Short mmCIF file of C-alpha atoms in Angstrom, two decimals:
data_model
loop_
_atom_site.label_atom_id
_atom_site.label_comp_id
_atom_site.label_asym_id
_atom_site.label_seq_id
_atom_site.Cartn_x
_atom_site.Cartn_y
_atom_site.Cartn_z
CA MET A 1 21.79 75.25 30.55
CA ARG A 2 22.27 73.65 33.88
CA ARG A 3 26.25 72.79 34.18
CA ARG A 4 26.54 68.82 35.04
CA PRO A 5 28.57 68.63 38.37
CA THR A 6 31.77 67.77 38.39
CA ILE A 7 34.10 65.85 40.70
CA LYS A 8 36.00 68.86 41.78
CA ASP A 9 31.78 70.65 43.09
CA ILE A 10 31.66 66.80 45.04
CA ALA A 11 35.16 67.21 46.67
CA ARG A 12 34.47 71.12 47.74
CA ARG A 13 30.67 70.05 48.98
CA ALA A 14 32.61 67.18 50.91
CA GLY A 15 35.93 68.95 52.47
CA VAL A 16 37.91 66.10 51.11
CA SER A 17 40.00 66.07 48.00
CA GLU A 18 39.03 65.21 44.08
CA SER A 19 41.32 61.60 44.50
CA ALA A 20 39.46 60.84 47.65
CA VAL A 21 36.22 61.52 45.32
CA SER A 22 37.26 59.47 42.67
CA PHE A 23 39.08 56.03 44.55
CA ALA A 24 35.26 56.51 46.89
CA LEU A 25 32.84 56.66 43.35
CA ASN A 26 34.71 54.28 41.28
CA GLY A 27 34.75 51.60 44.41
CA ARG A 28 38.56 51.74 44.91
CA PRO A 29 40.52 51.44 48.21
CA GLY A 30 42.44 54.35 49.81
CA VAL A 31 39.32 56.02 51.52
CA SER A 32 37.31 55.18 55.06
CA ALA A 33 33.61 53.59 54.84
CA ALA A 34 32.38 56.36 56.43
CA THR A 35 34.03 58.79 53.82
CA ARG A 36 33.15 56.93 50.92
CA GLU A 37 29.70 56.90 52.34
CA ARG A 38 29.29 60.52 52.69
CA ILE A 39 31.04 61.61 49.30
CA ARG A 40 28.39 58.84 47.78
CA GLY A 41 25.81 61.16 49.72
CA VAL A 42 26.68 63.86 48.09
CA ALA A 43 26.80 62.69 44.54
CA ASP A 44 24.10 61.96 45.01
CA GLN A 45 22.77 65.42 46.35
CA LEU A 46 24.15 67.00 43.46
CA GLY A 47 22.75 64.58 41.21
CA TRP A 48 26.27 63.16 39.94
CA LEU A 49 26.77 60.77 37.22
CA PRO A 50 29.70 59.57 35.95
CA SER A 51 30.95 60.23 32.22
CA THR A 52 30.46 56.50 29.78
CA ALA A 53 32.53 58.68 27.27
CA ALA A 54 35.12 59.25 29.64
CA ARG A 55 35.25 56.10 31.54
CA ALA A 56 36.00 54.20 27.83
CA LEU A 57 38.73 56.67 27.20
CA SER A 58 39.92 56.28 30.43
CA GLY A 59 40.08 52.37 29.97
CA GLU A 60 37.86 52.58 32.98
CA GLY A 61 34.97 50.65 31.38
CA SER A 62 31.96 51.57 29.37
CA ALA A 63 29.44 51.35 32.57
CA THR A 64 27.39 49.63 29.39
CA VAL A 65 26.69 45.56 28.81
CA GLY A 66 25.43 44.47 25.61
CA LEU A 67 22.81 41.94 24.63
CA VAL A 68 22.48 40.87 21.13
CA LEU A 69 19.95 38.30 19.58
CA ALA A 70 19.63 36.76 16.31
CA ARG A 71 16.14 35.59 15.74
CA PRO A 72 13.41 37.12 13.33
CA ALA A 73 11.99 40.74 14.44
CA ARG A 74 9.02 40.30 13.31
CA THR A 75 8.42 37.10 15.77
CA LEU A 76 9.48 39.33 18.99
CA GLY A 77 6.53 41.72 19.07
CA VAL A 78 4.20 39.38 20.96
CA GLU A 79 6.56 36.94 22.17
CA SER A 80 6.65 37.96 26.35
CA PHE A 81 9.27 35.77 26.98
CA PHE A 82 12.50 38.33 26.37
CA LEU A 83 10.37 41.50 27.78
CA GLN A 84 10.23 39.34 30.95
CA LEU A 85 13.90 38.13 30.49
CA VAL A 86 15.10 41.75 29.28
CA SER A 87 12.58 43.53 32.55
CA GLY A 88 14.85 41.26 35.16
CA VAL A 89 18.62 42.02 33.63
CA GLN A 90 17.48 45.72 33.72
CA GLU A 91 16.44 45.35 37.53
CA ALA A 92 19.82 43.73 38.67
CA LEU A 93 21.91 46.35 35.94
CA ALA A 94 19.74 49.21 37.97
CA VAL A 95 21.38 48.89 40.62
CA ARG A 96 24.80 49.34 39.45
CA ARG A 97 24.06 52.10 37.07
CA LEU A 98 24.87 50.40 34.22
CA GLY A 99 23.04 50.50 30.59
CA LEU A 100 22.02 47.83 28.49
CA LEU A 101 22.97 48.14 24.82
CA PHE A 102 20.46 46.15 22.96
CA GLN A 103 20.53 44.90 19.31
CA VAL A 104 18.02 42.22 17.14
CA VAL A 105 20.25 40.77 14.42
CA GLU A 106 19.46 38.18 11.50
CA ASP A 107 22.22 35.44 12.74
CA VAL A 108 25.06 34.55 14.19
CA ASP A 109 27.49 35.84 11.87
CA ALA A 110 25.57 39.01 12.82
CA GLU A 111 25.75 38.78 15.98
CA CYS A 112 29.98 38.43 15.95
CA ALA A 113 30.20 41.14 14.22
CA ALA A 114 28.48 43.38 16.43
CA TYR A 115 30.77 42.14 19.36
CA ARG A 116 33.85 42.98 17.56
CA ARG A 117 32.64 46.17 16.74
CA TRP A 118 31.14 46.92 20.23
CA TRP A 119 34.87 45.81 21.92
CA ALA A 120 36.72 47.65 19.01
CA GLU A 121 34.57 50.92 20.01
CA HIS A 122 34.90 50.13 24.14
CA ARG A 123 30.68 49.78 23.81
CA VAL A 124 30.29 47.14 26.30
CA ASP A 125 32.32 46.19 29.37
CA GLY A 126 30.74 42.60 28.90
CA LEU A 127 27.68 40.45 27.37
CA LEU A 128 24.53 38.58 28.25
CA VAL A 129 24.48 35.68 25.47
CA VAL A 130 21.46 33.87 24.93
CA ASP A 131 20.34 31.28 22.46
CA PRO A 132 23.33 28.09 22.56
CA ARG A 133 23.61 26.79 19.79
CA GLU A 134 25.27 23.43 19.00
CA ASP A 135 27.88 24.42 17.15
CA ASP A 136 28.59 27.81 18.70
CA PRO A 137 31.37 30.22 17.80
CA ARG A 138 30.35 33.12 20.07
CA PRO A 139 32.40 31.63 23.61
CA ALA A 140 35.90 31.19 21.42
CA LEU A 141 35.21 35.37 19.92
CA LEU A 142 34.61 36.66 23.42
CA ALA A 143 37.09 34.62 24.83
CA GLU A 144 39.78 35.92 22.15
CA LEU A 145 38.26 39.46 22.37
CA GLY A 146 38.24 39.25 26.26
CA LEU A 147 35.10 40.22 27.16
CA PRO A 148 33.19 39.06 29.85
CA ALA A 149 30.01 37.11 29.21
CA VAL A 150 26.97 34.90 30.53
CA VAL A 151 25.67 32.12 28.33
CA ILE A 152 21.80 32.26 29.65
CA GLY A 153 21.12 28.47 28.62
CA ALA A 154 23.30 25.50 29.06
CA PRO A 155 25.61 25.23 26.30
CA ARG A 156 28.08 22.25 25.70
CA ALA A 157 30.76 22.24 28.20
CA ASP A 158 33.61 21.94 25.71
CA VAL A 159 32.74 24.60 23.85
CA ILE A 160 33.76 27.69 26.79
CA PRO A 161 37.21 28.12 26.61
CA PRO A 162 39.51 27.19 29.40
CA GLY A 163 39.93 30.01 31.19
CA ALA A 164 37.73 32.35 29.59
CA ALA A 165 35.51 34.99 31.63
CA ILE A 166 32.41 33.23 30.62
CA SER A 167 29.72 31.78 33.34
CA CYS A 168 26.81 29.76 32.71
CA VAL A 169 23.19 30.42 33.61
CA TRP A 170 20.33 28.02 33.08
CA ALA A 171 17.43 25.59 33.73
CA ASP A 172 16.80 22.25 33.27
CA ASP A 173 14.87 21.78 30.06
CA ALA A 174 15.04 18.40 29.01
CA ALA A 175 13.17 17.94 33.48
CA ALA A 176 10.77 20.07 32.05
CA MET A 177 10.10 18.66 29.06
CA ALA A 178 9.67 14.76 30.82
CA ALA A 179 7.48 16.78 33.15
CA VAL A 180 5.55 17.26 30.40
CA VAL A 181 5.26 13.83 28.82
CA GLY A 182 4.68 12.05 32.16
CA HIS A 183 1.12 14.40 32.70
CA LEU A 184 0.13 13.48 29.38
CA HIS A 185 0.56 10.09 29.70
CA ASP A 186 -1.23 10.05 33.06
CA LEU A 187 -3.80 11.26 31.24
CA GLY A 188 -3.48 8.15 28.30
CA HIS A 189 -2.01 10.51 25.51
CA ARG A 190 -0.23 8.23 23.69
CA HIS A 191 0.55 10.01 19.89
CA VAL A 192 1.82 13.35 21.17
CA ALA A 193 3.45 16.33 19.01
CA HIS A 194 5.85 19.06 19.64
CA ILE A 195 6.14 22.11 17.84
CA ALA A 196 9.34 22.90 17.98
CA GLY A 197 11.49 26.48 18.17
CA LEU A 198 14.75 27.23 15.38
CA PRO A 199 16.40 23.44 14.83
CA GLY A 200 19.71 24.52 15.48
CA LEU A 201 19.41 26.03 19.38
CA ALA A 202 20.80 23.55 21.79
CA HIS A 203 18.02 23.76 23.67
CA THR A 204 15.48 22.49 20.70
CA ARG A 205 17.64 20.07 20.54
CA ARG A 206 17.78 18.72 24.37
CA ARG A 207 13.51 18.93 24.24
CA ILE A 208 13.52 16.86 21.66
CA ALA A 209 15.38 14.35 22.57
CA SER A 210 13.56 14.44 26.25
CA LEU A 211 10.82 14.13 24.31
CA ARG A 212 11.78 11.28 22.21
CA ALA A 213 13.28 9.62 25.50
CA GLU A 214 10.62 9.99 27.77
CA ALA A 215 7.92 8.91 25.80
CA GLY A 216 10.36 5.55 24.98
CA ARG A 217 10.75 4.92 28.48
CA ARG A 218 7.07 5.44 29.11
CA GLY A 219 6.06 3.21 25.79
CA LEU A 220 4.11 5.96 23.79
CA GLY A 221 2.96 4.95 20.68
CA GLU A 222 4.90 7.86 18.37
CA VAL A 223 5.87 11.23 19.08
CA THR A 224 6.44 14.35 16.29
CA SER A 225 8.37 16.85 16.30
CA VAL A 226 8.27 20.09 13.71
CA THR A 227 11.02 22.80 13.79
CA THR A 228 10.08 26.15 13.53
CA ASP A 229 10.98 30.17 13.83
CA TYR A 230 8.43 30.56 16.80
CA SER A 231 6.03 32.56 15.05
CA ASP A 232 2.44 32.32 15.09
CA ALA A 233 1.96 31.86 10.97
CA GLN A 234 4.43 29.12 11.46
CA GLY A 235 3.09 27.31 14.65
CA ALA A 236 -0.57 27.50 12.68
CA GLU A 237 0.98 26.04 9.70
CA ALA A 238 2.22 23.27 11.90
CA THR A 239 -0.59 22.60 13.56
CA ARG A 240 -2.43 22.56 10.28
CA ARG A 241 -0.09 19.58 8.91
CA LEU A 242 -0.30 17.23 12.17
CA LEU A 243 -4.09 17.69 12.53
CA ALA A 244 -4.68 16.57 9.20
CA ARG A 245 -2.95 13.17 9.18
CA GLU A 246 -4.99 10.11 8.96
CA CYS A 247 -3.95 9.59 12.67
CA PRO A 248 -3.39 12.95 13.85
CA PRO A 249 -2.04 13.75 17.37
CA THR A 250 -3.75 13.64 20.48
CA ALA A 251 -1.78 16.27 22.30
CA ILE A 252 0.53 18.80 21.09
CA VAL A 253 3.30 20.64 23.33
CA TYR A 254 4.29 23.84 22.16
CA ASP A 255 7.71 25.61 22.27
CA ASN A 256 5.90 28.68 23.13
CA ASP A 257 2.78 30.44 24.25
CA VAL A 258 2.52 32.33 21.26
CA MET A 259 2.28 29.19 18.82
CA ALA A 260 -0.15 27.23 21.29
CA VAL A 261 -2.87 30.22 21.19
CA ALA A 262 -1.76 30.03 17.44
CA GLY A 263 -2.37 26.44 18.10
CA LEU A 264 -5.98 26.85 19.80
CA ALA A 265 -7.44 28.83 17.10
CA VAL A 266 -6.49 26.24 14.28
CA ALA A 267 -7.79 23.40 15.96
CA ALA A 268 -11.07 25.96 16.75
CA GLU A 269 -11.45 26.49 12.63
CA ARG A 270 -11.00 22.54 12.18
CA GLY A 271 -13.81 21.58 14.62
CA VAL A 272 -11.98 20.25 16.91
CA PRO A 273 -12.53 20.33 20.18
CA VAL A 274 -9.60 21.38 22.88
CA PRO A 275 -9.25 19.51 25.20
CA GLY A 276 -11.84 16.87 24.35
CA ALA A 277 -10.20 15.40 21.41
CA LEU A 278 -6.92 17.53 21.70
CA SER A 279 -4.85 18.47 24.03
CA ILE A 280 -2.35 21.41 23.99
CA VAL A 281 0.85 22.55 26.38
CA ALA A 282 2.76 25.82 25.98
CA TRP A 283 6.32 26.65 26.83
CA ASP A 284 6.41 29.56 29.39
CA ASP A 285 3.23 30.48 30.43
CA SER A 286 2.29 34.47 30.19
CA ALA A 287 -1.26 36.07 30.13
CA LEU A 288 -1.43 34.96 26.13
CA CYS A 289 -1.79 31.42 28.17
CA ARG A 290 -3.85 32.16 30.64
CA ASN A 291 -6.55 34.10 29.16
CA ALA A 292 -7.53 32.36 25.98
CA HIS A 293 -10.35 30.00 25.97
CA PRO A 294 -9.77 27.42 27.40
CA ALA A 295 -6.87 28.13 29.58
CA LEU A 296 -3.57 26.66 28.45
CA THR A 297 -1.24 23.75 30.81
CA ALA A 298 2.13 25.64 30.96
CA LEU A 299 5.43 25.03 31.57
CA THR A 300 5.62 28.53 34.08
CA ARG A 301 8.53 30.06 35.80
CA ASP A 302 9.71 33.25 36.89
CA THR A 303 11.61 34.43 33.48
CA ALA A 304 12.20 38.14 34.62
CA ALA A 305 14.15 36.50 38.26
CA PHE A 306 15.91 34.31 35.59
CA GLY A 307 17.89 37.71 33.45
CA ARG A 308 18.17 39.34 36.98
CA HIS A 309 20.43 36.36 38.04
CA ALA A 310 22.07 36.41 34.94
CA ALA A 311 22.97 39.64 34.68
CA GLU A 312 24.10 39.55 38.47
CA GLU A 313 26.46 36.42 37.59
CA LEU A 314 27.92 39.48 34.89
CA ILE A 315 28.15 41.58 37.23
CA ALA A 316 30.41 39.45 39.36
CA LEU A 317 32.56 38.71 36.71
CA LEU A 318 32.99 42.48 36.15
CA ASP A 319 33.81 42.85 39.59
CA GLY A 320 36.62 39.98 39.16
CA GLY A 321 34.99 37.01 39.93
CA PRO A 322 35.22 33.72 38.65
CA ALA A 323 33.00 31.84 36.04
CA ARG A 324 30.23 29.70 37.21
CA ARG A 325 28.05 27.27 36.19
CA VAL A 326 24.21 27.96 37.58
CA GLU A 327 21.16 25.98 37.56
CA ASP A 328 17.97 28.37 38.06
CA ALA A 329 15.08 27.00 38.82
CA ALA A 330 13.21 24.54 36.47
CA PRO A 331 10.14 25.31 34.68
CA ARG A 332 7.56 23.97 36.58
CA LEU A 333 3.83 22.62 34.73
CA VAL A 334 0.28 24.19 36.11
CA THR A 335 -2.41 22.38 34.66
CA ARG A 336 -5.60 24.23 33.34
CA GLU A 337 -8.66 23.65 30.62
CA SER A 338 -6.62 22.59 27.78
CA THR A 339 -5.20 19.51 29.24
CA ALA A 340 -8.06 16.26 29.85
CA ALA A 341 -7.64 12.74 29.32
CA ALA A 342 -7.62 10.72 26.08
CA THR A 343 -10.57 9.33 24.64
CA ALA A 344 -11.37 6.22 24.53
CA GLY A 345 -11.40 5.46 20.83
CA SER A 346 -8.12 7.72 20.11
CA ARG A 347 -6.56 5.86 23.14
CA GLY A 348 -7.18 2.31 21.69
CA ARG A 349 -6.44 3.48 17.86
CA LEU A 350 -2.89 5.14 18.85
CA SER A 351 -1.71 2.48 21.41
#
């Protein structure tokens, strides 16, 4: 088997001491910029990579960050949001040759247990945390363990312990929902339903609150929110219940693309034309939305860039930077064939 190159090999090839190689490869002072560049070039030529186990044992870190997702695993197979998010995260980590340790668990208690285990085993240097919750135990735990982290989303400011190395990267969900309601209101819709995601998530509550506030401001007759597990099955079942009402909604907003496409299928099976009798809006645009028939109006954003920005914030924390709250670009509404003016009969009956 081919022997792995060592620091001694790099030092011999570059004509410097082993300590100079260590300083250069670990970003420490003690060598000139030109020497550092020459050493890194030799390391690349030899195919040298740091030993993760050796870094952990020496206290230099694991060169790995962690991401735990506490959601039902069955809901992740067709939802594009997390695939795009992780692709952006990986793009930023690859620049620094950092690995990503990913795990799916059933609930937040299991997520916290994973954090404790990774910390005890020196498995990760920092964490990316998704799905902020209203009563979220994770920031306090991370502060206690001393693990740098970036929360992807907008947790309440008071759940982040003072002085903790925890940054936040978030987008304005409330403004995005207000834009959706404004679009539907301008089309004459007065009875809007919202098929939301998991009830305990902070962004689910923000979207529900924004829907109600904007509906009240614009004088909509009725708004309804139904929480689900984000799956196509629950999205379809919630749609059936809404359309079976005596006064069904004329527009439905879905909290992900999978549920929106499932809702479109339910409308077809019930003989409800879209957009003739029902308008549909999806949160987080995807190929599913663009290739449905009719194509779905959707909130779109560069999800990969969102993930990349979160990973870059975590790298900044690992480099000793301060914790920050960073607002990313808000989702914008792209109108397609699934939204249209409410019919005159529906406007009169539901206003």
